[in-house]
């Protein structure tokens, strides 16, 4: 599990919002590069957790390669 240290010194999971036309896998790759400077290889969605009646959800994924 990777955590991100935010500007207010709190810790959280890396993530963000999908850009228009972007797949979940593309979003995962972009967010990890932006927030952690990590390039990830192929990733697979394991499960997803809806958070509320709104559009927000969390996806749990697995990757076996990164640099």
N, CA, C and O atoms as a DFTB+ gen file, in Angstrom:
268 C
 N C O
     1  1       0.852      -1.165       0.000
     2  2       0.000       0.000       0.000
     3  2       0.899       1.230       0.000
     4  3       1.865       1.309       0.759
     5  1       0.569       2.179      -0.855
     6  2       1.311       3.437      -0.920
     7  2       0.444       4.567      -0.388
     8  3      -0.752       4.629      -0.671
     9  1       1.054       5.458       0.382
    10  2       0.360       6.636       0.897
    11  2       1.056       7.879       0.382
    12  3       2.244       7.849       0.061
    13  1       0.317       8.966       0.304
    14  2       0.823      10.261      -0.139
    15  2       0.777      11.214       1.045
    16  3      -0.230      11.281       1.750
    17  1       1.862      11.954       1.269
    18  2       1.859      12.984       2.297
    19  2       1.430      14.299       1.648
    20  3       2.090      14.799       0.737
    21  1       0.317      14.849       2.129
    22  2      -0.243      16.071       1.559
    23  2       0.453      17.315       2.117
    24  3       1.210      17.224       3.083
    25  1       0.199      18.464       1.514
    26  2       0.817      19.715       1.938
    27  2       0.517      20.072       3.393
    28  3       1.309      20.758       4.039
    29  1      -0.628      19.610       3.911
    30  2      -0.978      19.912       5.307
    31  2      -0.422      18.864       6.273
    32  3      -0.835      18.800       7.431
    33  1       0.521      18.040       5.791
    34  2       1.181      16.974       6.558
    35  2       0.275      15.806       6.906
    36  3       0.662      14.963       7.716
    37  1      -0.915      15.723       6.326
    38  2      -1.767      14.556       6.517
    39  2      -1.380      13.501       5.482
    40  3      -0.748      13.814       4.473
    41  1      -1.763      12.251       5.740
    42  2      -1.470      11.153       4.831
    43  2      -2.753      10.628       4.228
    44  3      -3.797      10.640       4.881
    45  1      -2.690      10.169       2.997
    46  2      -3.868       9.627       2.336
    47  2      -3.476       8.742       1.168
    48  3      -2.298       8.601       0.840
    49  1      -4.464       8.162       0.561
    50  2      -4.240       7.323      -0.612
    51  2      -4.060       8.195      -1.849
    52  3      -4.732       9.218      -1.982
    53  1      -3.163       7.808      -2.757
    54  2      -3.041       8.566      -3.997
    55  2      -4.307       8.396      -4.827
    56  3      -4.930       7.335      -4.807
    57  1      -4.676       9.415      -5.538
    58  2      -5.860       9.284      -6.382
    59  2      -6.321      10.623      -6.902
    60  3      -5.702      11.656      -6.647
    61  1      -7.402      10.591      -7.626
    62  2      -7.944      11.805      -8.211
    63  2      -9.181      11.476      -9.013
    64  3      -9.819      10.444      -8.805
    65  1      -9.506      12.344      -9.912
    66  2     -10.708      12.205     -10.727
    67  2     -10.351      11.782     -12.145
    68  3      -9.268      12.080     -12.650
    69  1     -11.282      11.084     -12.770
    70  2     -11.110      10.731     -14.180
    71  2     -11.217      11.984     -15.037
    72  3     -12.094      12.822     -14.824
    73  1     -10.331      12.100     -15.990
    74  2     -10.431      13.162     -16.984
    75  2     -11.461      12.722     -18.023
    76  3     -11.667      11.522     -18.205
    77  1     -12.114      13.665     -18.708
    78  2     -13.084      13.279     -19.750
    79  2     -12.449      12.348     -20.781
    80  3     -11.381      12.640     -21.318
    81  1     -13.114      11.228     -21.052
    82  2     -12.644      10.271     -22.036
    83  2     -11.542       9.335     -21.557
    84  3     -11.053       8.512     -22.331
    85  1     -11.148       9.446     -20.308
    86  2     -10.047       8.658     -19.759
    87  2     -10.580       7.367     -19.125
    88  3     -11.612       7.387     -18.456
    89  1      -9.884       6.253     -19.334
    90  2     -10.273       4.998     -18.685
    91  2      -9.758       4.997     -17.248
    92  3      -8.907       5.808     -16.884
    93  1     -10.278       4.084     -16.442
    94  2      -9.810       3.972     -15.052
    95  2      -8.321       3.648     -15.034
    96  3      -7.575       4.236     -14.252
    97  1      -7.878       2.725     -15.881
    98  2      -6.457       2.375     -15.918
    99  2      -5.593       3.571     -16.320
   100  3      -4.528       3.779     -15.739
   101  1      -6.031       4.355     -17.296
   102  2      -5.281       5.551     -17.693
   103  2      -5.214       6.548     -16.545
   104  3      -4.179       7.177     -16.326
   105  1      -6.312       6.692     -15.813
   106  2      -6.345       7.602     -14.673
   107  2      -5.388       7.154     -13.580
   108  3      -4.683       7.979     -12.998
   109  1      -5.354       5.850     -13.293
   110  2      -4.443       5.311     -12.285
   111  2      -3.004       5.620     -12.665
   112  3      -2.223       6.083     -11.834
   113  1      -2.658       5.368     -13.905
   114  2      -1.288       5.642     -14.382
   115  2      -0.942       7.130     -14.233
   116  3       0.126       7.478     -13.730
   117  1      -1.846       7.992     -14.672
   118  2      -1.594       9.438     -14.620
   119  2      -1.455       9.920     -13.179
   120  3      -0.530      10.670     -12.865
   121  1      -2.362       9.498     -12.301
   122  2      -2.329       9.957     -10.916
   123  2      -1.062       9.490     -10.194
   124  3      -0.473      10.253      -9.428
   125  1      -0.642       8.252     -10.430
   126  2       0.582       7.774      -9.785
   127  2       1.799       8.539     -10.289
   128  3       2.715       8.826      -9.519
   129  1       1.813       8.866     -11.568
   130  2       2.920       9.645     -12.104
   131  2       2.900      11.057     -11.533
   132  3       3.946      11.571     -11.135
   133  1       1.738      11.692     -11.485
   134  2       1.628      13.063     -10.972
   135  2       1.948      13.143      -9.478
   136  3       2.693      14.028      -9.056
   137  1       1.399      12.236      -8.680
   138  2       1.503      12.349      -7.230
   139  2       2.732      11.668      -6.636
   140  3       3.251      12.113      -5.612
   141  1       3.205      10.587      -7.273
   142  2       4.294       9.809      -6.684
   143  2       5.516       9.688      -7.583
   144  3       6.535       9.132      -7.173
   145  1       5.422      10.211      -8.823
   146  2       6.499      10.081      -9.808
   147  2       6.857       8.619     -10.037
   148  3       8.031       8.269     -10.165
   149  1       5.821       7.758     -10.089
   150  2       5.989       6.331     -10.325
   151  2       5.250       5.964     -11.609
   152  3       4.071       6.282     -11.768
   153  1       5.951       5.293     -12.523
   154  2       5.317       4.720     -13.709
   155  2       4.914       3.301     -13.363
   156  3       5.746       2.504     -12.931
   157  1       3.641       2.981     -13.550
   158  2       3.203       1.620     -13.258
   159  2       2.933       0.881     -14.550
   160  3       2.575       1.478     -15.566
   161  1       3.112      -0.441     -14.494
   162  2       2.850      -1.296     -15.646
   163  2       1.366      -1.617     -15.728
   164  3       0.516      -0.816     -15.340
   165  1       1.078      -2.790     -16.234
   166  2      -0.316      -3.216     -16.353
   167  2      -0.943      -3.262     -14.970
   168  3      -0.320      -3.715     -14.010
   169  1      -2.174      -2.794     -14.874
   170  2      -2.879      -2.866     -13.604
   171  2      -4.264      -3.458     -13.836
   172  3      -4.862      -3.300     -14.900
   173  1      -4.751      -4.138     -12.815
   174  2      -6.050      -4.796     -12.874
   175  2      -6.906      -4.317     -11.721
   176  3      -6.448      -4.277     -10.578
   177  1      -8.135      -3.957     -12.008
   178  2      -9.069      -3.565     -10.961
   179  2      -9.483      -4.832     -10.209
   180  3      -9.911      -5.808     -10.825
   181  1      -9.359      -4.818      -8.890
   182  2      -9.748      -5.953      -8.059
   183  2     -11.187      -5.790      -7.596
   184  3     -11.990      -6.715      -7.711
   185  1     -11.510      -4.624      -7.077
   186  2     -12.870      -4.344      -6.626
   187  2     -13.056      -2.845      -6.568
   188  3     -12.098      -2.087      -6.715
   189  1     -14.289      -2.418      -6.353
   190  2     -14.511      -0.986      -6.212
   191  2     -15.542      -0.756      -5.127
   192  3     -16.445      -1.568      -4.922
   193  1     -15.392       0.376      -4.429
   194  2     -16.222       0.702      -3.276
   195  2     -16.955       2.011      -3.527
   196  3     -16.323       3.067      -3.538
   197  1     -18.280       1.976      -3.730
   198  2     -19.007       3.244      -3.821
   199  2     -19.005       3.910      -2.448
   200  3     -19.165       3.236      -1.430
   201  1     -18.824       5.229      -2.416
   202  2     -18.712       5.942      -1.148
   203  2     -20.035       6.565      -0.737
   204  3     -20.363       6.588       0.449
   205  1     -20.780       7.057      -1.673
   206  2     -22.044       7.715      -1.340
   207  2     -22.961       7.680      -2.559
   208  3     -22.659       7.041      -3.567
   209  1     -24.069       8.369      -2.445
   210  2     -25.002       8.446      -3.571
   211  2     -24.432       9.311      -4.695
   212  3     -24.986       9.345      -5.793
   213  1     -23.339      10.001      -4.428
   214  2     -22.713      10.830      -5.451
   215  2     -21.867       9.959      -6.373
   216  3     -21.890       8.734      -6.253
   217  1     -21.144      10.553      -7.263
   218  2     -20.366       9.840      -8.273
   219  2     -19.099       9.213      -7.680
   220  3     -18.506       8.337      -8.309
   221  1     -18.678       9.632      -6.508
   222  2     -17.399       9.219      -5.937
   223  2     -17.365       7.723      -5.597
   224  3     -18.333       7.166      -5.078
   225  1     -16.232       7.093      -5.902
   226  2     -15.989       5.705      -5.528
   227  2     -14.483       5.494      -5.430
   228  3     -13.698       6.312      -5.908
   229  1     -14.100       4.406      -4.815
   230  2     -12.695       4.030      -4.723
   231  2     -12.501       2.713      -5.441
   232  3     -13.311       1.798      -5.291
   233  1     -11.435       2.603      -6.220
   234  2     -11.101       1.368      -6.906
   235  2      -9.842       0.791      -6.279
   236  3      -8.860       1.509      -6.093
   237  1      -9.859      -0.473      -5.958
   238  2      -8.685      -1.182      -5.471
   239  2      -8.098      -1.914      -6.661
   240  3      -8.815      -2.630      -7.360
   241  1      -6.807      -1.747      -6.904
   242  2      -6.200      -2.356      -8.076
   243  2      -4.866      -2.992      -7.719
   244  3      -4.291      -2.709      -6.668
   245  1      -4.395      -3.830      -8.581
   246  2      -3.134      -4.544      -8.404
   247  2      -2.257      -4.253      -9.597
   248  3      -2.705      -4.299     -10.743
   249  1      -0.985      -3.947      -9.315
   250  2       0.010      -3.852     -10.381
   251  2       1.221      -4.631      -9.937
   252  3       1.549      -4.657      -8.751
   253  1       1.886      -5.265     -10.876
   254  2       3.052      -6.083     -10.535
   255  2       4.350      -5.487     -11.061
   256  3       5.419      -6.071     -10.886
   257  1       4.260      -4.331     -11.703
   258  2       5.483      -3.704     -12.187
   259  2       5.374      -2.188     -12.086
   260  3       4.331      -1.600     -12.370
   261  1       6.471      -1.576     -11.677
   262  2       6.532      -0.115     -11.591
   263  2       7.987       0.317     -11.628
   264  3       8.894      -0.478     -11.383
   265  1       8.195       1.593     -11.939
   266  2       9.551       2.148     -11.955
   267  2       9.532       3.582     -11.526
   268  3      10.580       4.225     -11.475
